[in-house]
Every structure is written in C-alpha cells, then in structure tokens.
Coordinates of C-alpha atoms and ligand atoms in Angstrom, one line a residue:
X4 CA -272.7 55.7 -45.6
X5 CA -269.9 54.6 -47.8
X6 CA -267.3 56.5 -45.4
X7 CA -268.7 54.2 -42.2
X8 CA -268.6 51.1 -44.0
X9 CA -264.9 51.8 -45.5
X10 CA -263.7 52.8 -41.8
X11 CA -264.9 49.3 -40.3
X12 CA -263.6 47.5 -43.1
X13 CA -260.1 49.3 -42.3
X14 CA -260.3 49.0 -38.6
X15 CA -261.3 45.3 -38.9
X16 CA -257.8 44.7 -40.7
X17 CA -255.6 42.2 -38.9
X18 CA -252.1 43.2 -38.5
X19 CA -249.5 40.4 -38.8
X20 CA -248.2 39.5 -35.4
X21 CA -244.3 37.8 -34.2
X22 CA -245.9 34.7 -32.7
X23 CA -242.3 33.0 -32.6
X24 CA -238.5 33.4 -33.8
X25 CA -235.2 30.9 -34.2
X26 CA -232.0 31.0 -36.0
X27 CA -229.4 28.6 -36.9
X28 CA -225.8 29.1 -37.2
X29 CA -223.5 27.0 -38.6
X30 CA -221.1 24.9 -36.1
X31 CA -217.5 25.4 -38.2
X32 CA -216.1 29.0 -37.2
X33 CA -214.0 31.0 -39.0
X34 CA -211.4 33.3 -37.4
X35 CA -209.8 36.5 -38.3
X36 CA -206.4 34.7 -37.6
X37 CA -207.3 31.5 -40.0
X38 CA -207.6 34.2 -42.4
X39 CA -204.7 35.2 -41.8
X40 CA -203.3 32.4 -43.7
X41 CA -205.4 32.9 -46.6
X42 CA -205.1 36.7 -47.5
X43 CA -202.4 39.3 -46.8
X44 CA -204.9 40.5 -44.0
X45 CA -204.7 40.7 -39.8
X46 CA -206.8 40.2 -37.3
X47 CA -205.9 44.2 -36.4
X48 CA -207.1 45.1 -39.6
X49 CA -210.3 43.1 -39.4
X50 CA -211.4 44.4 -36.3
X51 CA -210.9 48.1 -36.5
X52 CA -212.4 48.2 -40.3
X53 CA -215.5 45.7 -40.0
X54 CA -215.5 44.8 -36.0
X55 CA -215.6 41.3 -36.9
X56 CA -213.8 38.8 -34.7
X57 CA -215.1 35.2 -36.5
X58 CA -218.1 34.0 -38.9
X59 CA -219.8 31.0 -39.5
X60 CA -219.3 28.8 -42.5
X61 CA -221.5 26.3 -43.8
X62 CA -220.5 23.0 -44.0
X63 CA -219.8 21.7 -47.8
X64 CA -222.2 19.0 -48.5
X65 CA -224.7 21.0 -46.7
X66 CA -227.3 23.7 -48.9
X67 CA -228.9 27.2 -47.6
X68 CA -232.2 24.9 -46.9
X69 CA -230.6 22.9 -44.2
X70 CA -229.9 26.2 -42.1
X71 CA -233.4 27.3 -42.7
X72 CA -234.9 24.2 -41.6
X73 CA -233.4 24.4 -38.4
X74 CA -234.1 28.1 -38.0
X75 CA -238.2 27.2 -38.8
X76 CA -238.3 24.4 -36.6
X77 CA -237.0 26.5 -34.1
X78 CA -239.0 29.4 -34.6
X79 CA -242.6 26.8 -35.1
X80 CA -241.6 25.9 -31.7
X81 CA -241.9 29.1 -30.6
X82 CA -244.6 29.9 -31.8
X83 CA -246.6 26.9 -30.2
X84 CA -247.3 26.3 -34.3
X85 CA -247.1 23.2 -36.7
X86 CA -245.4 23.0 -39.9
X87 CA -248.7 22.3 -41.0
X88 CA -250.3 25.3 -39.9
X89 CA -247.9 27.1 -42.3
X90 CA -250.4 29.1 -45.1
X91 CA -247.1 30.6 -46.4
X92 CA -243.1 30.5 -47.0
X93 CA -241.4 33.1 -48.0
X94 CA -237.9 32.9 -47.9
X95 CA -235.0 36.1 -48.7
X96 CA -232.3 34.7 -50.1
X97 CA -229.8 34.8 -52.8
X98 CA -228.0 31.4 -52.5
X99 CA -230.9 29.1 -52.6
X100 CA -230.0 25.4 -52.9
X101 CA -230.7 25.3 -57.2
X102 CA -231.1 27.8 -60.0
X103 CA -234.7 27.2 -59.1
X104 CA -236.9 25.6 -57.7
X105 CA -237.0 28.1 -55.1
X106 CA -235.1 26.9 -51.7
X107 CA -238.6 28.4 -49.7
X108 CA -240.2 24.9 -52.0
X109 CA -237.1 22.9 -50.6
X110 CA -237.8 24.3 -47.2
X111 CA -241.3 23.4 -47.6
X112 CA -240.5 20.0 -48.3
X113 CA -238.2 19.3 -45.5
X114 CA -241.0 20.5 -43.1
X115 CA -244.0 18.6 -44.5
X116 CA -245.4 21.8 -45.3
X117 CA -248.3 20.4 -47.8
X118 CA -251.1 23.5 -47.8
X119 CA -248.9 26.8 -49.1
X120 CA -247.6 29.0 -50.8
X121 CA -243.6 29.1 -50.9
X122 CA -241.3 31.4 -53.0
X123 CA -238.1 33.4 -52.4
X124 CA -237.2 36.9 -52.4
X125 CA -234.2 38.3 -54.0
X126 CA -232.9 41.0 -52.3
X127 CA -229.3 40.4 -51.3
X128 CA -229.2 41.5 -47.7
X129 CA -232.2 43.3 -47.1
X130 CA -234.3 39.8 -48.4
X131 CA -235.6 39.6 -45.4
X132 CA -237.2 42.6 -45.0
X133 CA -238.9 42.0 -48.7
X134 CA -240.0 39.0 -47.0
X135 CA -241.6 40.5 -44.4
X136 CA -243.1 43.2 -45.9
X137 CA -244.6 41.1 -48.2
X138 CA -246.2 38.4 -45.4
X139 CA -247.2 41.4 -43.6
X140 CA -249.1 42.4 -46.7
X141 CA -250.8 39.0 -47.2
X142 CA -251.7 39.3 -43.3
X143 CA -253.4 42.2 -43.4
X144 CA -255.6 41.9 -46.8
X145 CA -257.0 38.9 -44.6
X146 CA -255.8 36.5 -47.5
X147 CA -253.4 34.4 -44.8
X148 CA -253.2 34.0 -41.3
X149 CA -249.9 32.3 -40.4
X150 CA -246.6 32.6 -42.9
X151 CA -242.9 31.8 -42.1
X152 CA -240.4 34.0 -43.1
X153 CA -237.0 33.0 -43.3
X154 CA -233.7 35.1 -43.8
X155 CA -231.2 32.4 -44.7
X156 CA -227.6 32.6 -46.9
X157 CA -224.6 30.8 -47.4
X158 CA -222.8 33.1 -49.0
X159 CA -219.3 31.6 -48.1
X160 CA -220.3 29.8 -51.5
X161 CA -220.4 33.1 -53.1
X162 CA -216.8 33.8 -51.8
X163 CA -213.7 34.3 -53.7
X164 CA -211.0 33.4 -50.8
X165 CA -208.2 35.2 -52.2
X166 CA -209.8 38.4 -52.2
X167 CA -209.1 40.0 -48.9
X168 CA -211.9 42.8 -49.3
X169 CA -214.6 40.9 -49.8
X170 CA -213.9 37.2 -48.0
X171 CA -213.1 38.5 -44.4
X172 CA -216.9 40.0 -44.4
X173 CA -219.0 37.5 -45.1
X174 CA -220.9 34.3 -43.1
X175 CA -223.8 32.0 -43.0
X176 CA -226.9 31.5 -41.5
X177 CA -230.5 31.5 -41.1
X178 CA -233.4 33.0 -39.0
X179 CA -237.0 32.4 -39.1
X180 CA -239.8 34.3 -38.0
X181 CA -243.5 33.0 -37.7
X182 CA -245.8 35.5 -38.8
X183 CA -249.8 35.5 -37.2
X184 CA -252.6 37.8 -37.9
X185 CA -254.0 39.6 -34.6
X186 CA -256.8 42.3 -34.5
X187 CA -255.7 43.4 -31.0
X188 CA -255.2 47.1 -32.9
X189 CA -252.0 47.1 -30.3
X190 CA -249.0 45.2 -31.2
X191 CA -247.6 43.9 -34.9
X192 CA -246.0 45.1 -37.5
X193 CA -246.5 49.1 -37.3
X194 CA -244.8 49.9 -41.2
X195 CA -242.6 48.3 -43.2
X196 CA -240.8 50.3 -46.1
X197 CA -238.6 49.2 -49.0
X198 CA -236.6 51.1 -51.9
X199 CA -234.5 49.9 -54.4
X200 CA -232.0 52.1 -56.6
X201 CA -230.6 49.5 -59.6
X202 CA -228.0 52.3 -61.1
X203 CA -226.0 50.5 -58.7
X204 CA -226.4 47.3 -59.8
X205 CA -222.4 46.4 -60.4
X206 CA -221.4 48.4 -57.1
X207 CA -221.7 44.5 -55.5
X208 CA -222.7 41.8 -57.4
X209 CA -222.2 38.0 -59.1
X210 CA -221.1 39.1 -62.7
X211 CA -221.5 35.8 -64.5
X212 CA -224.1 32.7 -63.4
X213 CA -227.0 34.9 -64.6
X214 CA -228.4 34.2 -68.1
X215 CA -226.5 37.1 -69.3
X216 CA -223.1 35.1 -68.7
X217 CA -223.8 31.5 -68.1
X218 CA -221.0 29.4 -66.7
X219 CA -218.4 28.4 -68.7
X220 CA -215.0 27.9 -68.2
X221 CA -213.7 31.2 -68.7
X222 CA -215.8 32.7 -66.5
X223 CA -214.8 30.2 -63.6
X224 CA -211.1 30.5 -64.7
X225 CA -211.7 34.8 -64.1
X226 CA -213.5 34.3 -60.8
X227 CA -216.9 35.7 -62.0
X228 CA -219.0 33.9 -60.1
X229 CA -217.9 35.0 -57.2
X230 CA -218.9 38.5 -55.1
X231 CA -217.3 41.6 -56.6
X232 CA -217.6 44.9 -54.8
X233 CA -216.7 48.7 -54.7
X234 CA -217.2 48.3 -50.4
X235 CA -216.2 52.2 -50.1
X236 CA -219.4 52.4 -52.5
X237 CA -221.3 50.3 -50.4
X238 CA -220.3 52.0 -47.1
X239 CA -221.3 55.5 -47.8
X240 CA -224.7 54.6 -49.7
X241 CA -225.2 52.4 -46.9
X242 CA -225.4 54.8 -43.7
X243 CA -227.3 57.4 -45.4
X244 CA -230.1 55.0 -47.0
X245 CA -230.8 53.1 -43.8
X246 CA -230.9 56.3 -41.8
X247 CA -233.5 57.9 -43.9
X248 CA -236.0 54.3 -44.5
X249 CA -235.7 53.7 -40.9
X250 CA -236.7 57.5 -40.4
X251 CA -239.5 56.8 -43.4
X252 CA -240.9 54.1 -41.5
X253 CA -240.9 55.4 -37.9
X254 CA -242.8 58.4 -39.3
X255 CA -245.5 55.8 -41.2
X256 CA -245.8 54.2 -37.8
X257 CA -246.4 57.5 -36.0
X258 CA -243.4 56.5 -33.2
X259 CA -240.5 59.1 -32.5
X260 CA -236.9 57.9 -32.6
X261 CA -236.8 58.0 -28.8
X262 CA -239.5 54.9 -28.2
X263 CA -237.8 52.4 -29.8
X264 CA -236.4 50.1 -27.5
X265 CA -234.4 48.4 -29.5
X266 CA -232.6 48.9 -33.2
X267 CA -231.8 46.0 -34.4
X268 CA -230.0 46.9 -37.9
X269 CA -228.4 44.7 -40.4
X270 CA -225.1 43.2 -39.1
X271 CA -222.5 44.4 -42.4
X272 CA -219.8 46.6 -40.7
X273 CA -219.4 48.0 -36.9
X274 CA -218.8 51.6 -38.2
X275 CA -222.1 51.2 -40.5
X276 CA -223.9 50.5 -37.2
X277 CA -222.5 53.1 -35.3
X278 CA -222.5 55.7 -38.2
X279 CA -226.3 55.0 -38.4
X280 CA -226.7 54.9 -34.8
X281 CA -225.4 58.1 -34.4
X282 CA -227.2 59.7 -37.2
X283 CA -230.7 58.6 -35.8
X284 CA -229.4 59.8 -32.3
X285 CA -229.9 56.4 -30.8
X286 CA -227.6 55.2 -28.1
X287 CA -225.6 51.9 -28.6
X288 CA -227.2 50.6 -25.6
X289 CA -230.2 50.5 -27.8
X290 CA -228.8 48.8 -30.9
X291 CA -228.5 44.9 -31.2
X292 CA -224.7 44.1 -32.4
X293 CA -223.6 40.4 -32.8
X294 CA -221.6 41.3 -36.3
X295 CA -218.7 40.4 -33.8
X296 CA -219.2 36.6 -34.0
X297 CA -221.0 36.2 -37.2
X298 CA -219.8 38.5 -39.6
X299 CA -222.5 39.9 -42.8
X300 CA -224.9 36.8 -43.0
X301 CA -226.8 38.5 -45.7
X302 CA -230.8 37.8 -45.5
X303 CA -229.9 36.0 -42.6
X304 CA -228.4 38.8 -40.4
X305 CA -231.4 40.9 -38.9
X306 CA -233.7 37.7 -38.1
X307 CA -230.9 35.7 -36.6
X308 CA -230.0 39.3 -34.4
X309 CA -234.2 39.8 -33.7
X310 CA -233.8 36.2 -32.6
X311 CA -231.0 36.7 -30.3
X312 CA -232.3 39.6 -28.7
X313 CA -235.8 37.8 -27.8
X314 CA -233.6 35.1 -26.3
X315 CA -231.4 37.6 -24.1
X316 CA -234.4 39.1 -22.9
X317 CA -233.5 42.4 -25.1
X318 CA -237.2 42.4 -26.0
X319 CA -240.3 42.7 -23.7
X320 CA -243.9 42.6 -23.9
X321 CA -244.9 46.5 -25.5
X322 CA -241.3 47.4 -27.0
X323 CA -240.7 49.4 -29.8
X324 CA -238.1 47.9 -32.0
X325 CA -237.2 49.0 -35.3
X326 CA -235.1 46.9 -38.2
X327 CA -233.5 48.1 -40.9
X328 CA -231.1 46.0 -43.8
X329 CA -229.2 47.5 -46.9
X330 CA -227.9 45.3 -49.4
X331 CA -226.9 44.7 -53.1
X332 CA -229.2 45.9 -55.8
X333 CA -229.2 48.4 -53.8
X334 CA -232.1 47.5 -52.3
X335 CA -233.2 48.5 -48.4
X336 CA -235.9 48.8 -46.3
X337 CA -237.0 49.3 -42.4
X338 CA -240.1 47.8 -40.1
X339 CA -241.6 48.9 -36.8
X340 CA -242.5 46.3 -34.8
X341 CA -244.7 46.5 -31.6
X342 CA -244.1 43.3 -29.2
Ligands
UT7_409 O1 -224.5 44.2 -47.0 C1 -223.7 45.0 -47.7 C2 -222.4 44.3 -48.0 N1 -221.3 45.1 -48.1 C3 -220.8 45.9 -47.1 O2 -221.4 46.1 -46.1 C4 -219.5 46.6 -47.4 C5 -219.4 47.9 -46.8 N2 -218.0 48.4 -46.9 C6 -217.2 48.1 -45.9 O3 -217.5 47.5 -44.9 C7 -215.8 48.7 -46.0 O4 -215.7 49.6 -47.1 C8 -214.7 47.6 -46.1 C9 -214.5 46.8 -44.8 C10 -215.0 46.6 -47.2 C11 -213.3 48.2 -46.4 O5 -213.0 49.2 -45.5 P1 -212.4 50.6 -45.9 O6 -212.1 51.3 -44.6 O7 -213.4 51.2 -46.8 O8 -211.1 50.2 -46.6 P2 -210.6 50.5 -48.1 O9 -211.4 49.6 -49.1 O10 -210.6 52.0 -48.4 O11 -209.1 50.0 -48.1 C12 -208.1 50.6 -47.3 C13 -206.9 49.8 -47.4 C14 -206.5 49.5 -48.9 O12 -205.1 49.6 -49.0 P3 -204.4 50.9 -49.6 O13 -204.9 51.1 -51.0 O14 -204.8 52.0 -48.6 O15 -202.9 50.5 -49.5 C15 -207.0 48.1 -49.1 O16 -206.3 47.4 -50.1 O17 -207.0 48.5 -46.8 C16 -206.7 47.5 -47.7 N3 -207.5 46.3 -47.4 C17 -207.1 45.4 -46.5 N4 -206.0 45.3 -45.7 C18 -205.9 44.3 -44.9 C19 -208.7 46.0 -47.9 N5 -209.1 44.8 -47.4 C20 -208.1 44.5 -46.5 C21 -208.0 43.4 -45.6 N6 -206.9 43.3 -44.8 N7 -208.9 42.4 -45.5

C-alpha cells in the first residue's frame, strides 16, 4: 500500500523544462593585439595557450545587472513568458552589482519582477550550474513552476591589467535560461551534479574585499582585490574533475557518452576543452566552443554557449546535451539535459 502510493507520488514529479534561452555580450571587444600593449604578451602566445582570439568587456558605468537584464528579456521572449510569470531568480555570479543586496534582487527590479523569490549563487564559474541545480530542485518538489536562471559576470572588474597570466583570460557576459515544470516524463533536466573541494580555496581567488581583509588602502596599493591564480593548478584539477562529474551525471541520468548530441562545457581554455573532450571520447564536432571570441566569462560562459548553440540550430527537438563548468572554490558540477 505504502509502496503504490510513494511510486505515484514519484512518477507524478514534474521535471524542470528549457522553455527559453538568451545571452548578452557586451559591445566593446577586446583583442589579443590591444593586449599587446598592456602586458609583455602576443597574440601567438594567447592563442596556442588559451585559443582565445578577443573578449568582451563591460562598459564602465555599466554593473553585472545590466547584462543580465538583457539576457532575461531575451530568454522571457523565448520562452513565450512574462517577467511576471517569474516564481523565481536565481542568479550565479560573483561580481554582483553591491556587496549585497543580491544582483538576482537588482535583476528583479529592472524586470518588474514583483511575486519571487531572487538570490545569487556563489560559485565562481560553475554558478550557473548551482543555479540550475537548485531551480531544478525547486521544480521538481512541485514548490515552483517557472524560475529564471541567469549566469552573468563582469569579471574585467576583477582584473588586474598588468598581470599577463590572469587578464588575457578573462570577459563578460550574461545568459539566461527560463526554467518550466513539465510532467511529459520525456524531456528536462535528466541529473544535475555538483562538488566542491575548498582545500583549494587560494589556488584562484580575491584575497582582500571579504570581511577577513576589508578594503583599505594597502590592500588596493598591493592589488588584492584583484584575481590571483596558480592557472597550472587550475588546469590540471580542471580536466580531471569535469571529466569525472560529467561521467557522474550521465550515469545518474542512465545516457551513455555516445547519445549526447552536444557537450557544451565551460568556455576557460581550448586545451581544457579538448583535454576533456578527449578523455570522455567525445568528438569535437560534438562540443560547443566559442571561448575563441569571448574568452572565460565565468557564470556566464555555459548559458551564453547553450544559447548560441539553440540559435545555430546545434540543438534539436530529443537531443542529448550534457554541460559541465569548473571554477574557483573549486567548485564544479554537470547536467543532462533532454530537449
Ligand atoms: O574557470 C577557471 C579559471 N581559470 C582557468 O581556467 C585557468 C586554467 N589554466 C590555464 O588556462 C593555463 O594554465 C594558463 C593559460 C593560465 C597558462 O598556460 P600554461 O601553459 O599553464 O603556462 P604557464 O603558466 O606554465 O607559463 C608558461 C610561460 C611562463 O614563462 P616561463 O616561466 O616559462 O619563462 C609564463 O611566465 O608563459 C609565461 N606566460 C606568458 N607569456 C606570454 C604566462 N602568461 C603569459 C602571457 N603571455 N599572457
């Protein structure tokens, strides 16, 4: 008795549905070769290392919330939604507009949002995914049926621009995704998985701004408030993490490597996408790259890739795609995602 009422309360679950995407990059670009004049660096170096040509940096004036805007309104549009039909905003992130309020309560602002729930999601470059993970959540316990989530960082603000190994790999940007619940049974969000591993907290991070070191003028004079990073570090962890969540998370979703249509993995480094492509055995046919023209956009780099994809027809009704993100903390995680 108990066992048939539990199995029609499980099958009865919604699962959270793409009903609409949109990014936003910013207009001024960046190139390798203005770089050039900034840092002992070249355009040669750039591109073998990192494969990236140019980024996008925010204008000044401008805060994370602006890009996101555009991205939601984008991705409502989509969606055939209304910023009022928003139940919830969750936004990855870690250069919201203030200290706090959160920049998802900024966003909600800007988009008349008046009947949610709003908050962001620190997770460096795998915020998104958080994000995600936890609308998805929300979805499925039936306590929401429509959330944005947003990916959106400037972290050109975060930038020291004398530091050639950290300011040649970094841009801004936003993508939005609008989240509804569907009991269909086919298509959705299949798994998500996350992880975290803080012993490598200071392997990339802000040292001062924090409570532990507030800003004064020695920490501005030293730089600390700007990114600091062992990349080497970061590389190796990297590969090796998102190979084995993404692996994690097809297994959850019962889907072998070789049905996924598409892998769309966080934009960081060329060789950290092919390095992982080739540990998962996935051809590079099959694996969305745009790190070329936009450089690491943080939260923002796997929403604003899933949203180019949709709109070069990279995605069809009944594909398999699979998203993965490693970032500072570390922190990283992976999704299936039926279309
Ligand atoms: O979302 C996660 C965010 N972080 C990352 O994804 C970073 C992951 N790591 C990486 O992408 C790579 O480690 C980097 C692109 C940051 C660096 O590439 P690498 O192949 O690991 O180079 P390296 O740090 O070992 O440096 C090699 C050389 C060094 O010179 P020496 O010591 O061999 O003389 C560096 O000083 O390249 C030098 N170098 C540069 N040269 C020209 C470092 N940055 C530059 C530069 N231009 N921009």
């Amino acid at each position: 008795m108990t066992f048939v009422s539990l199995s029609r309360t499980r099958r009865s679950h919604p699962r959270a549905v793409i009903l609409g995407t949109g990014s936003e990059l910013p207009a001024q670009v960046v190139t390798n070769a203005a770089l050039e004049k900034l840092v002992d660096t070249s355009d040669e170096w750039i591109t073998t290392r990192t494969g990236i040509k140019e980024r996008r940096i925010l204008e000044e004036g401008k805060g994370n919330a602006d890009m996101a805007y555009r991205a939601s309104v984008r991705a409502l549009k989509d969606a055939g939604l209304e910023a009022k039909d928003v139940e919830a905003i969750i936004m990855g992130t870690v250069t919201p507009d203030y200290p706090f309020p959160s920049s998802a309560c900024v966003l909600e602002d800007m988009l008349g949002v008046r009947k949610a729930f709003s908050f962001d999601v620190n997770a460096a470059c795998c915020g998104f995914l958080n994000a995600l993970a936890i609308a998805d959540s929300f979805i499925r316990t039936g306590r929401i049926r429509t959330a944005l989530v947003v990916g959106s960082d400037a972290l050109s603000r975060l930038l020291n621009w004398k530091d050639r190994g950290t300011c040649i790999l970094f841009g801004d940007g936003a993508g939005a995704v609008v989240l509804g619940a569907s009991h269909d049974g086919a298509h959705g969000i299949l798994s998500t998985r996350l992880r975290t591993d803080g012993s490598y907290v200071k392997t990339l991070y802000v040292p001062a701004g924090g409570s532990l070191k507030p800003a004064s003028l020695e920490s501005v004079k030293r730089n600390e408030h700007t990114i600091a990073m062992n990349g080497k570090e970061v590389f190796k962890v990297a590969v090796r993490s998102m190979e084995e969540i993404s692996r994690e998370a097809l297994d959850e979703a019962e889907v072998k490597v070789d049905e996924v249509s598409l892998v769309i993995p966080h934009q960081a480094n060329l060789r950290i996408i092919t390095a992982l492509a080739g540990r998962l055995k996935v051809p590079m046919t099959k694996v969305m790259v745009n790190v070329d023209r936009y450089g690491n956009t943080s939260a923002a780099s796997v929403p604003v890739a899933l949203d180019e994809a949709r709109r070069e027809g990279r995605i069809r009704p009944g594909d398999i795609v699979l998203l993965n993100a490693f970032g500072a903390g570390f922190a990283w995680g992976a999704a299936v995602i039926r279309f």
